[in-house]
mmCIF file of C-alpha atoms and ligand atoms in Angstrom:
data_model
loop_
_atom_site.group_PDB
_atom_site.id
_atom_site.type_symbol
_atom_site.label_atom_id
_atom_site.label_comp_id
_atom_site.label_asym_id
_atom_site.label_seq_id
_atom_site.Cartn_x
_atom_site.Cartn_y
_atom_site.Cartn_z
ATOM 1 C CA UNK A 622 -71.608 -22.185 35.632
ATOM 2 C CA UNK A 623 -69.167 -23.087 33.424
ATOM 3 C CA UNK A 624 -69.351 -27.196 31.526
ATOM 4 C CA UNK A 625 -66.375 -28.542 30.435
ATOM 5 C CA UNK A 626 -67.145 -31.741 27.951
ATOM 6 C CA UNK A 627 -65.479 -34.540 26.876
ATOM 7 C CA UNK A 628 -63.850 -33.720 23.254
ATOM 8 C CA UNK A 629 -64.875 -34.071 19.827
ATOM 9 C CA UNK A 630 -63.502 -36.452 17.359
ATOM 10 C CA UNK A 631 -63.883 -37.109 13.930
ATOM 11 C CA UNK A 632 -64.239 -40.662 13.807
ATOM 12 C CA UNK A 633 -67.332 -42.465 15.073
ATOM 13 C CA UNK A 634 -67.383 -44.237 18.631
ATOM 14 C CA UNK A 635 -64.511 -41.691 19.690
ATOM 15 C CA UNK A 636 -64.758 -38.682 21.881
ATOM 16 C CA UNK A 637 -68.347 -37.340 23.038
ATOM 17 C CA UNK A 638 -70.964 -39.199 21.228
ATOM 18 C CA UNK A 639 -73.633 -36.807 18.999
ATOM 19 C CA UNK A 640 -76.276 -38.508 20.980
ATOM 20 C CA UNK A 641 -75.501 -37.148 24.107
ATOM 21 C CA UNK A 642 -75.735 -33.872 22.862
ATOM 22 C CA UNK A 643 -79.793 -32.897 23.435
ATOM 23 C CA UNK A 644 -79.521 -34.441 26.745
ATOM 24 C CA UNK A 645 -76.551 -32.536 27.652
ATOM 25 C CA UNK A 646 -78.863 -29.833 26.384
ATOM 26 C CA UNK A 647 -82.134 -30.154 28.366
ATOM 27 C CA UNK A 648 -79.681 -30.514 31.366
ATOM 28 C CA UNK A 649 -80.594 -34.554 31.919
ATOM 29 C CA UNK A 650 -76.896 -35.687 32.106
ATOM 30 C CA UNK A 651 -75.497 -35.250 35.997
ATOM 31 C CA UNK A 652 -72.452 -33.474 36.974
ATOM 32 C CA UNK A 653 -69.406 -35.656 36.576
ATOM 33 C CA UNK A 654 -71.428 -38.080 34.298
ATOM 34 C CA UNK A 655 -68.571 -39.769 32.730
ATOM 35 C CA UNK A 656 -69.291 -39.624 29.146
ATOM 36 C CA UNK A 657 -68.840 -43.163 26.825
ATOM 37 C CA UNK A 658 -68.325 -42.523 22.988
ATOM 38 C CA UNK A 659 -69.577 -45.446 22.210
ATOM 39 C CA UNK A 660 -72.952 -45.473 24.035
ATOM 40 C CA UNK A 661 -75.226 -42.352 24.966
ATOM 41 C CA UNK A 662 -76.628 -41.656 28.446
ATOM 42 C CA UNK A 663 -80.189 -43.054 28.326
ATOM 43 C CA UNK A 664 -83.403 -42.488 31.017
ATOM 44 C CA UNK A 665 -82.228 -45.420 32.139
ATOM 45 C CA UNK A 666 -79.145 -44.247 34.027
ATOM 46 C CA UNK A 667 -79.730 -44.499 37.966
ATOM 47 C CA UNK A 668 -78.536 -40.276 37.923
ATOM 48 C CA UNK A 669 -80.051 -39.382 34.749
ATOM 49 C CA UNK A 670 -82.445 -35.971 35.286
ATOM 50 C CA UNK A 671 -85.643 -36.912 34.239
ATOM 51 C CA UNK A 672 -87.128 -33.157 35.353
ATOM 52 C CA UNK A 673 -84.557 -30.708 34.438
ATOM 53 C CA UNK A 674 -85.494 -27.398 35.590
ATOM 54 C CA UNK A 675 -83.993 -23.955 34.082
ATOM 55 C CA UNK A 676 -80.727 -24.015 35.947
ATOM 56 C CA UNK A 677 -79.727 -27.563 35.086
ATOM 57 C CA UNK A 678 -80.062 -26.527 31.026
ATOM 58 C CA UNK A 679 -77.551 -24.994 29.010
ATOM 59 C CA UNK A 680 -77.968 -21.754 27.804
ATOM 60 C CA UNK A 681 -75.208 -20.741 25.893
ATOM 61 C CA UNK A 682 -72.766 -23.378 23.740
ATOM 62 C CA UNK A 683 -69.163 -22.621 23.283
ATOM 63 C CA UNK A 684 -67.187 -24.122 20.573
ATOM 64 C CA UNK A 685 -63.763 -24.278 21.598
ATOM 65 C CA UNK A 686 -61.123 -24.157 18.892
ATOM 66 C CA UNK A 687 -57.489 -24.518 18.712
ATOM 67 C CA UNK A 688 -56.990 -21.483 15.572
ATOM 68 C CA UNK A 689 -54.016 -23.107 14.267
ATOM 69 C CA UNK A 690 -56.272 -26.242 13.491
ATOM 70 C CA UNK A 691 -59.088 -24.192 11.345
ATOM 71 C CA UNK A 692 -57.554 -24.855 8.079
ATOM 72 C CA UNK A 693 -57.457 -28.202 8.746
ATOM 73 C CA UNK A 694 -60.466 -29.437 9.799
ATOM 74 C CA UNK A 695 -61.887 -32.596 7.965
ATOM 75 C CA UNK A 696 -64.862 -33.576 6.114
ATOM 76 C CA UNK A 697 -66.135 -35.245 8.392
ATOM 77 C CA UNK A 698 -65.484 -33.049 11.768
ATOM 78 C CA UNK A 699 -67.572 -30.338 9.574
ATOM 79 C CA UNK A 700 -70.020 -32.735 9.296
ATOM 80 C CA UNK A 701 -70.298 -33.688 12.767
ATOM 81 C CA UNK A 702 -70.111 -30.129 13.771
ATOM 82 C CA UNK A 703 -72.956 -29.334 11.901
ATOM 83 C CA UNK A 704 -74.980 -32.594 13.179
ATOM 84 C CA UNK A 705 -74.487 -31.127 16.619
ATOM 85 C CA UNK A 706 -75.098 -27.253 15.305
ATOM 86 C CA UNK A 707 -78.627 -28.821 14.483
ATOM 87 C CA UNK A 708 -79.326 -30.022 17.806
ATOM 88 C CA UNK A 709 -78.257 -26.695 19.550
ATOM 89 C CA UNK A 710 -80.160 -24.689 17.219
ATOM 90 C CA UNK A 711 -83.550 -26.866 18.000
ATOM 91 C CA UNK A 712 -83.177 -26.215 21.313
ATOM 92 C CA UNK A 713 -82.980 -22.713 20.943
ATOM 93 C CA UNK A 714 -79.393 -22.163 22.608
ATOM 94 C CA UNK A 715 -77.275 -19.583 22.008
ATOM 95 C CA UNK A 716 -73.643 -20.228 20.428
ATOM 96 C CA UNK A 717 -70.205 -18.966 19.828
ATOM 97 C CA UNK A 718 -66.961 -20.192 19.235
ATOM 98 C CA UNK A 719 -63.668 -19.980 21.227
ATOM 99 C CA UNK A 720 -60.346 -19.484 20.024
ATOM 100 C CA UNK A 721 -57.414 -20.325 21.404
ATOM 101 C CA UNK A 722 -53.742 -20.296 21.075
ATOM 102 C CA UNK A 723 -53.934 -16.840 19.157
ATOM 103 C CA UNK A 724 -50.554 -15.744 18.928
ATOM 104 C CA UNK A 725 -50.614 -12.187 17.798
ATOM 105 C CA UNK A 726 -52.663 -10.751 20.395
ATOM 106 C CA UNK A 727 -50.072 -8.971 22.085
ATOM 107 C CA UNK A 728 -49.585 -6.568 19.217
ATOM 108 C CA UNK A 729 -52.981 -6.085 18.298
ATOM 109 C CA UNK A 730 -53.829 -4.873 22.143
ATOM 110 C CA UNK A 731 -50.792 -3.041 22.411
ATOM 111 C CA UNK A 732 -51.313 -1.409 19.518
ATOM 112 C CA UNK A 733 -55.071 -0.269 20.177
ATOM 113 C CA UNK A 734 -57.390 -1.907 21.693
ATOM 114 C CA UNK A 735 -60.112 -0.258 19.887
ATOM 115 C CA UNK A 736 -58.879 -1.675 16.834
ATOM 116 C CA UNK A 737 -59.120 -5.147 18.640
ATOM 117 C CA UNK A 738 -61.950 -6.214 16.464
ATOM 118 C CA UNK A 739 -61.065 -5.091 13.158
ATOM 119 C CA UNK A 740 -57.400 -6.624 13.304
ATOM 120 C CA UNK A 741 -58.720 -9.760 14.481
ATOM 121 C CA UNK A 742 -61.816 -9.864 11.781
ATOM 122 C CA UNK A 743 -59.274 -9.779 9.303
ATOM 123 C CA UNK A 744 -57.771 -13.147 10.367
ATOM 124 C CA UNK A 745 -58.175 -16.144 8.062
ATOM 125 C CA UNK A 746 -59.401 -18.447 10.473
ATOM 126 C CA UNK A 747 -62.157 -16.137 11.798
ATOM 127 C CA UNK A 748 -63.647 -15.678 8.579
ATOM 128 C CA UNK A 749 -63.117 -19.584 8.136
ATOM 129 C CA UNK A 750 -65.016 -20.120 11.206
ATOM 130 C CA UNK A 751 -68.031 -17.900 10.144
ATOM 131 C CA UNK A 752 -67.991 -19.316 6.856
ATOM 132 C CA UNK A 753 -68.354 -23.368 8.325
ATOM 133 C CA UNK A 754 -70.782 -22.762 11.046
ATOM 134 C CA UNK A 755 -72.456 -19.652 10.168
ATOM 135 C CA UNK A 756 -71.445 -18.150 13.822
ATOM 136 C CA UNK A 757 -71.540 -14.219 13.602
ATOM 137 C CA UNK A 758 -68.209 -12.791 13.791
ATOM 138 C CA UNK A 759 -69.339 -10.841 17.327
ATOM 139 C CA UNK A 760 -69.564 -14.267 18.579
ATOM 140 C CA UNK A 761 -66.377 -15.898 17.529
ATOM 141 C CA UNK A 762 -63.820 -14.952 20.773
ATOM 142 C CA UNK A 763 -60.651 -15.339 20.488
ATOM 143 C CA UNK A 764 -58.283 -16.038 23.251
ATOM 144 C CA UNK A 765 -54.744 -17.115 24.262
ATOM 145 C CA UNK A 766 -54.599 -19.316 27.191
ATOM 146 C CA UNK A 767 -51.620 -19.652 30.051
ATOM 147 C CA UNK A 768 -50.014 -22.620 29.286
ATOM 148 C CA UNK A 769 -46.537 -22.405 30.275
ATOM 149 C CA UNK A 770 -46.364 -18.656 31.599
ATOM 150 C CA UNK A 771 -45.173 -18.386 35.335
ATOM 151 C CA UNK A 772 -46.910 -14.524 35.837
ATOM 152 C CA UNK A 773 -49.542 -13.108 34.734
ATOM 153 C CA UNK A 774 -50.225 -11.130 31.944
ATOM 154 C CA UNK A 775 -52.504 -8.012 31.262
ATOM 155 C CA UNK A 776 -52.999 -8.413 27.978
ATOM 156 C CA UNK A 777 -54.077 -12.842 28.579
ATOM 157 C CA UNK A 778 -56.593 -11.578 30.819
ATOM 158 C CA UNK A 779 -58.618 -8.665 29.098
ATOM 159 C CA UNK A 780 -58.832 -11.165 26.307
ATOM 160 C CA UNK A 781 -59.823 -14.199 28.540
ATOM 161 C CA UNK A 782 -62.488 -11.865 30.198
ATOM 162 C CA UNK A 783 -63.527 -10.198 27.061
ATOM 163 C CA UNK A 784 -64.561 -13.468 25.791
ATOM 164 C CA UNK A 785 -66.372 -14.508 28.885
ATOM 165 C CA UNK A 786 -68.412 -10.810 28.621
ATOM 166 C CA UNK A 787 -69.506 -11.756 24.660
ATOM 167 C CA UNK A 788 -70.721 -15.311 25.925
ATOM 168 C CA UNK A 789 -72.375 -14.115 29.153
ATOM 169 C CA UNK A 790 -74.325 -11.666 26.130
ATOM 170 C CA UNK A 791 -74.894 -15.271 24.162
ATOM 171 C CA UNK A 792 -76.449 -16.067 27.217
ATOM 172 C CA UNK A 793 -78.414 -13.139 27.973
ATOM 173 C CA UNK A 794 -80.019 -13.397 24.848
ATOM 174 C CA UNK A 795 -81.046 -16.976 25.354
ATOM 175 C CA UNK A 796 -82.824 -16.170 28.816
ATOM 176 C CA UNK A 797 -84.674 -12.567 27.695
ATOM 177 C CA UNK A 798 -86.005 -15.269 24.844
ATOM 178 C CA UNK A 799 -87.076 -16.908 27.902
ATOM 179 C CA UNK A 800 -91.215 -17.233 29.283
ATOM 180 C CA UNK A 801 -90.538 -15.389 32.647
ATOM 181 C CA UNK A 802 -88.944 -17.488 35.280
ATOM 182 C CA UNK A 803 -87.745 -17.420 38.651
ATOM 183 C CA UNK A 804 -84.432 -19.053 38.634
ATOM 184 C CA UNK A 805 -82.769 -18.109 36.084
ATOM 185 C CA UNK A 806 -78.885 -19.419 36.871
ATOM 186 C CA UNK A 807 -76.798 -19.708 33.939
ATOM 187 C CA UNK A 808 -74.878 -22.400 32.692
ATOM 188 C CA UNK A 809 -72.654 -22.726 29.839
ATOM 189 C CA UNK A 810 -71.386 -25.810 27.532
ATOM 190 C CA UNK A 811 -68.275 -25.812 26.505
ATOM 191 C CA UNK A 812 -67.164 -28.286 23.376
ATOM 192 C CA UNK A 813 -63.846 -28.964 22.967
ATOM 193 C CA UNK A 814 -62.107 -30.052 19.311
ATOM 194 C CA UNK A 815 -59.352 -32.619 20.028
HETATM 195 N N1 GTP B 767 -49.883 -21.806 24.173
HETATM 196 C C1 GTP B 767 -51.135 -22.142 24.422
HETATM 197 N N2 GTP B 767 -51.389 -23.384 24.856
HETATM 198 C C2 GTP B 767 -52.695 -23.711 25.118
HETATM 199 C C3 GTP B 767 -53.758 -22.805 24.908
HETATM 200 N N3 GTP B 767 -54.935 -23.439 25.233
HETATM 201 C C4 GTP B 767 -54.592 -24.672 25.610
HETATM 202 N N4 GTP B 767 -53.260 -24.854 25.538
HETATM 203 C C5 GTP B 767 -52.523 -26.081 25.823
HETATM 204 O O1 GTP B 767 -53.007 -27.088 24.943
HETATM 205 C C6 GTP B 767 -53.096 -28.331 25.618
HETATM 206 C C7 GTP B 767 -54.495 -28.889 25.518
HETATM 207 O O2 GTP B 767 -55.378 -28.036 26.233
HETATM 208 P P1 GTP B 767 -56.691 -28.592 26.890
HETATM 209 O O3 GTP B 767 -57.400 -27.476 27.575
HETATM 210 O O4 GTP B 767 -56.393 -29.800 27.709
HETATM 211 O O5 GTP B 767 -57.494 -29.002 25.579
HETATM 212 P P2 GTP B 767 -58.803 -29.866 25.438
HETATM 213 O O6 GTP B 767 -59.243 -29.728 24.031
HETATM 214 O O7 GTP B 767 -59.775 -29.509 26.517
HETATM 215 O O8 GTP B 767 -58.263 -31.334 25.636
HETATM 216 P P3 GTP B 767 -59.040 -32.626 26.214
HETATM 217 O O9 GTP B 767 -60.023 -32.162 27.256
HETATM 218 O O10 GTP B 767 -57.919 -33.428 26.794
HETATM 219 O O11 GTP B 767 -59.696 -33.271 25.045
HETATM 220 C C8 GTP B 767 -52.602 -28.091 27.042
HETATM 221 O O12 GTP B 767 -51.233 -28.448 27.098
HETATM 222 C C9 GTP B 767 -52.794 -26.593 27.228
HETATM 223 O O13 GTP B 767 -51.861 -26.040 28.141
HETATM 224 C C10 GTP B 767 -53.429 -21.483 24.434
HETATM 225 O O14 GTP B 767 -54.288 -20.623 24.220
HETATM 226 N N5 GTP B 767 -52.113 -21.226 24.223
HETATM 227 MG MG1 MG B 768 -60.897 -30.535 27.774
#
Protein backbone atom coordinates (compact mmCIF):
# COMPACT_ATOMS: atom_id res chain seq x y z
CA UNK A 1 0.00 0.00 0.00
CA UNK A 2 1.13 3.02 -1.11
CA UNK A 3 0.53 6.67 1.50
CA UNK A 4 0.43 9.73 -0.09
CA UNK A 5 0.87 12.74 2.70
CA UNK A 6 0.11 16.07 2.93
CA UNK A 7 3.43 18.19 1.95
CA UNK A 8 6.21 19.59 3.74
CA UNK A 9 6.87 23.18 4.32
CA UNK A 10 9.43 25.14 5.72
CA UNK A 11 7.66 27.43 7.81
CA UNK A 12 5.93 26.37 11.02
CA UNK A 13 2.00 25.78 11.16
CA UNK A 14 2.20 25.05 7.25
CA UNK A 15 2.00 21.77 5.48
CA UNK A 16 2.10 18.36 7.57
CA UNK A 17 2.88 19.13 11.09
CA UNK A 18 6.29 17.19 12.63
CA UNK A 19 3.98 15.94 15.26
CA UNK A 20 2.01 13.87 13.25
CA UNK A 21 4.83 12.13 12.09
CA UNK A 22 5.27 9.01 14.88
CA UNK A 23 1.64 8.56 14.69
CA UNK A 24 1.62 8.40 11.05
CA UNK A 25 4.36 5.95 11.93
CA UNK A 26 2.84 3.43 14.40
CA UNK A 27 -0.11 3.49 11.86
CA UNK A 28 -2.65 5.48 14.51
CA UNK A 29 -3.77 8.14 11.93
CA UNK A 30 -6.94 6.65 9.68
CA UNK A 31 -7.10 6.58 6.02
CA UNK A 32 -8.23 9.89 4.64
CA UNK A 33 -7.43 11.60 8.04
CA UNK A 34 -7.30 15.06 6.83
CA UNK A 35 -4.15 16.37 8.15
CA UNK A 36 -4.15 20.18 10.05
CA UNK A 37 -0.64 21.93 10.14
CA UNK A 38 -1.43 23.64 12.82
CA UNK A 39 -2.65 20.95 15.26
CA UNK A 40 -1.53 17.14 15.41
CA UNK A 41 -3.94 14.18 15.48
CA UNK A 42 -4.24 13.28 19.19
CA UNK A 43 -5.87 9.84 21.01
CA UNK A 44 -8.50 11.90 21.23
CA UNK A 45 -9.76 11.81 17.65
CA UNK A 46 -13.14 9.71 17.39
CA UNK A 47 -10.95 7.49 14.30
CA UNK A 48 -7.66 7.65 15.83
CA UNK A 49 -6.05 3.78 16.02
CA UNK A 50 -5.36 3.23 19.41
CA UNK A 51 -4.14 -0.68 18.54
CA UNK A 52 -2.31 -0.52 15.37
CA UNK A 53 -1.41 -3.85 14.25
CA UNK A 54 1.56 -4.64 11.61
CA UNK A 55 -0.35 -3.79 8.49
CA UNK A 56 -1.64 -0.40 9.61
CA UNK A 57 2.36 0.74 10.27
CA UNK A 58 4.62 2.04 7.84
CA UNK A 59 7.41 0.21 6.85
CA UNK A 60 9.29 1.95 4.45
CA UNK A 61 9.44 6.13 4.19
CA UNK A 62 9.88 7.77 0.89
CA UNK A 63 11.15 11.20 0.57
CA UNK A 64 9.87 12.63 -2.45
CA UNK A 65 11.95 15.31 -4.13
CA UNK A 66 11.55 17.59 -6.96
CA UNK A 67 15.76 17.35 -8.20
CA UNK A 68 15.69 20.70 -9.60
CA UNK A 69 14.88 22.02 -5.97
CA UNK A 70 18.05 20.18 -4.16
CA UNK A 71 20.29 23.09 -4.39
CA UNK A 72 17.92 25.09 -2.96
CA UNK A 73 16.67 23.79 -0.05
CA UNK A 74 16.65 26.10 3.12
CA UNK A 75 17.97 26.10 6.51
CA UNK A 76 15.29 25.42 7.90
CA UNK A 77 13.57 22.59 5.52
CA UNK A 78 17.07 20.72 6.41
CA UNK A 79 16.26 21.18 9.72
CA UNK A 80 12.86 19.95 9.66
CA UNK A 81 13.91 17.13 7.51
CA UNK A 82 16.19 15.99 9.92
CA UNK A 83 13.56 16.50 12.95
CA UNK A 84 11.42 14.04 11.05
CA UNK A 85 14.66 11.73 9.93
CA UNK A 86 14.85 11.32 13.85
CA UNK A 87 11.49 10.11 14.30
CA UNK A 88 11.71 7.54 11.37
CA UNK A 89 14.92 6.32 12.48
CA UNK A 90 13.43 5.60 16.24
CA UNK A 91 10.97 3.70 14.87
CA UNK A 92 13.14 1.61 13.04
CA UNK A 93 11.69 2.32 9.39
CA UNK A 94 13.37 1.99 6.46
CA UNK A 95 13.99 5.16 4.09
CA UNK A 96 14.84 6.44 0.71
CA UNK A 97 14.36 9.31 -1.28
CA UNK A 98 12.48 9.93 -4.58
CA UNK A 99 13.43 11.97 -7.35
CA UNK A 100 11.54 13.42 -9.70
CA UNK A 101 11.47 15.53 -12.72
CA UNK A 102 14.95 14.03 -13.86
CA UNK A 103 15.40 15.21 -17.19
CA UNK A 104 18.26 13.31 -18.66
CA UNK A 105 17.06 9.94 -18.22
CA UNK A 106 16.34 9.27 -21.66
CA UNK A 107 19.99 9.32 -22.63
CA UNK A 108 21.35 7.64 -19.82
CA UNK A 109 18.86 4.44 -20.55
CA UNK A 110 19.32 4.68 -24.07
CA UNK A 111 22.67 4.73 -23.81
CA UNK A 112 23.10 1.61 -21.37
CA UNK A 113 21.17 0.73 -18.94
CA UNK A 114 23.84 -0.94 -17.08
CA UNK A 115 25.52 2.20 -16.73
CA UNK A 116 22.16 3.54 -15.21
CA UNK A 117 23.69 3.84 -11.82
CA UNK A 118 26.98 5.20 -12.39
CA UNK A 119 25.68 8.13 -14.74
CA UNK A 120 23.14 8.98 -12.33
CA UNK A 121 25.64 8.74 -9.09
CA UNK A 122 27.52 11.28 -10.71
CA UNK A 123 24.67 13.85 -10.54
CA UNK A 124 25.04 16.82 -8.20
CA UNK A 125 21.90 16.53 -6.56
CA UNK A 126 22.30 12.82 -5.68
CA UNK A 127 25.39 13.32 -3.95
CA UNK A 128 23.61 16.49 -2.36
CA UNK A 129 20.94 14.31 -1.18
CA UNK A 130 23.31 11.71 0.49
CA UNK A 131 25.30 14.34 1.88
CA UNK A 132 21.93 16.17 3.88
CA UNK A 133 20.22 13.10 5.01
CA UNK A 134 22.78 10.53 5.07
CA UNK A 135 20.43 8.22 2.66
CA UNK A 136 22.73 5.60 0.84
CA UNK A 137 23.01 6.31 -2.71
CA UNK A 138 21.21 2.61 -3.51
CA UNK A 139 18.34 4.20 -1.89
CA UNK A 140 18.04 7.54 -3.52
CA UNK A 141 15.57 6.65 -6.86
CA UNK A 142 15.30 8.75 -9.26
CA UNK A 143 12.37 9.11 -11.51
CA UNK A 144 10.60 11.24 -14.17
CA UNK A 145 6.95 11.35 -13.84
CA UNK A 146 4.08 11.75 -16.80
CA UNK A 147 2.97 15.01 -16.51
CA UNK A 148 1.92 16.23 -19.75
CA UNK A 149 2.81 13.11 -22.05
CA UNK A 150 -0.30 11.70 -24.01
CA UNK A 151 1.53 7.89 -24.58
CA UNK A 152 3.47 6.06 -22.83
CA UNK A 153 6.93 5.74 -22.63
CA UNK A 154 9.40 2.74 -22.11
CA UNK A 155 11.99 4.38 -20.78
CA UNK A 156 9.21 6.53 -17.80
CA UNK A 157 8.26 3.20 -16.81
CA UNK A 158 11.46 0.99 -16.18
CA UNK A 159 12.48 3.97 -14.14
CA UNK A 160 9.08 4.40 -12.30
CA UNK A 161 9.20 0.55 -11.59
CA UNK A 162 12.83 0.43 -10.85
CA UNK A 163 12.24 2.74 -8.08
CA UNK A 164 9.26 0.93 -6.72
CA UNK A 165 11.67 -2.55 -6.79
CA UNK A 166 14.59 -0.51 -4.53
CA UNK A 167 11.74 0.63 -2.02
CA UNK A 168 9.84 -2.68 -1.94
CA UNK A 169 13.87 -3.88 -0.85
CA UNK A 170 13.64 -0.75 1.85
CA UNK A 171 10.81 -2.56 2.88
CA UNK A 172 11.94 -5.99 2.90
CA UNK A 173 14.58 -5.11 5.07
CA UNK A 174 12.33 -3.47 7.60
CA UNK A 175 10.04 -6.70 7.92
CA UNK A 176 13.09 -9.59 7.93
CA UNK A 177 14.16 -7.03 11.02
CA UNK A 178 10.82 -8.01 12.06
CA UNK A 179 9.89 -10.70 15.39
CA UNK A 180 8.00 -13.27 13.17
CA UNK A 181 4.51 -12.30 12.29
CA UNK A 182 1.60 -13.39 10.51
CA UNK A 183 0.42 -10.49 8.54
CA UNK A 184 2.90 -8.97 7.24
CA UNK A 185 1.16 -6.40 4.46
CA UNK A 186 3.26 -3.62 3.50
CA UNK A 187 2.67 -0.14 3.50
CA UNK A 188 4.67 2.70 2.42
CA UNK A 189 4.82 6.63 3.40
CA UNK A 190 5.38 8.81 1.02
CA UNK A 191 6.56 12.65 2.00
CA UNK A 192 6.22 15.09 -0.35
CA UNK A 193 8.53 18.59 -0.47
CA UNK A 194 6.28 21.46 -1.66
N1 LIG B 1 7.68 17.08 -15.89
C1 LIG B 1 7.42 16.52 -14.73
N2 LIG B 1 6.41 17.01 -14.00
C2 LIG B 1 6.14 16.40 -12.80
C3 LIG B 1 6.91 15.32 -12.31
N3 LIG B 1 6.41 14.96 -11.08
C4 LIG B 1 5.40 15.80 -10.83
N4 LIG B 1 5.23 16.67 -11.85
C5 LIG B 1 4.27 17.76 -11.92
O1 LIG B 1 4.51 18.63 -10.82
C6 LIG B 1 3.29 19.09 -10.27
C7 LIG B 1 3.21 18.77 -8.80
O2 LIG B 1 3.15 17.36 -8.64
P1 LIG B 1 2.43 16.71 -7.41
O3 LIG B 1 2.52 15.23 -7.52
O4 LIG B 1 1.07 17.28 -7.24
O5 LIG B 1 3.39 17.21 -6.24
P2 LIG B 1 3.17 17.17 -4.68
O6 LIG B 1 4.47 17.55 -4.07
O7 LIG B 1 2.55 15.87 -4.28
O8 LIG B 1 2.16 18.36 -4.45
P3 LIG B 1 1.06 18.54 -3.28
O9 LIG B 1 0.53 17.18 -2.92
O10 LIG B 1 0.04 19.40 -3.95
O11 LIG B 1 1.76 19.21 -2.15
C8 LIG B 1 2.17 18.48 -11.12
O12 LIG B 1 1.80 19.43 -12.10
C9 LIG B 1 2.84 17.26 -11.75
O13 LIG B 1 2.28 16.93 -13.00
C10 LIG B 1 7.99 14.83 -13.14
O14 LIG B 1 8.71 13.89 -12.80
N5 LIG B 1 8.17 15.47 -14.32
MG1 LIG C 1 1.06 15.34 -3.11
Amino acid sequence: MLCDSMGLDEKEGVGLCVDDIPHILKGCVPDRYEFSPQKPITPKHPTFITSPSLKDRIHCVAYVFDINSMDNLSSKMVAKLKQIQKEVINCGVAQVALLTKVNNCNEVLQDNFLKMNKAMISQSQIQNVNKILGIPLSRILVVDNYASEREMDPVKDILILSALKQMFRATDDFLEDLPLETDTTAGMFQLCIS
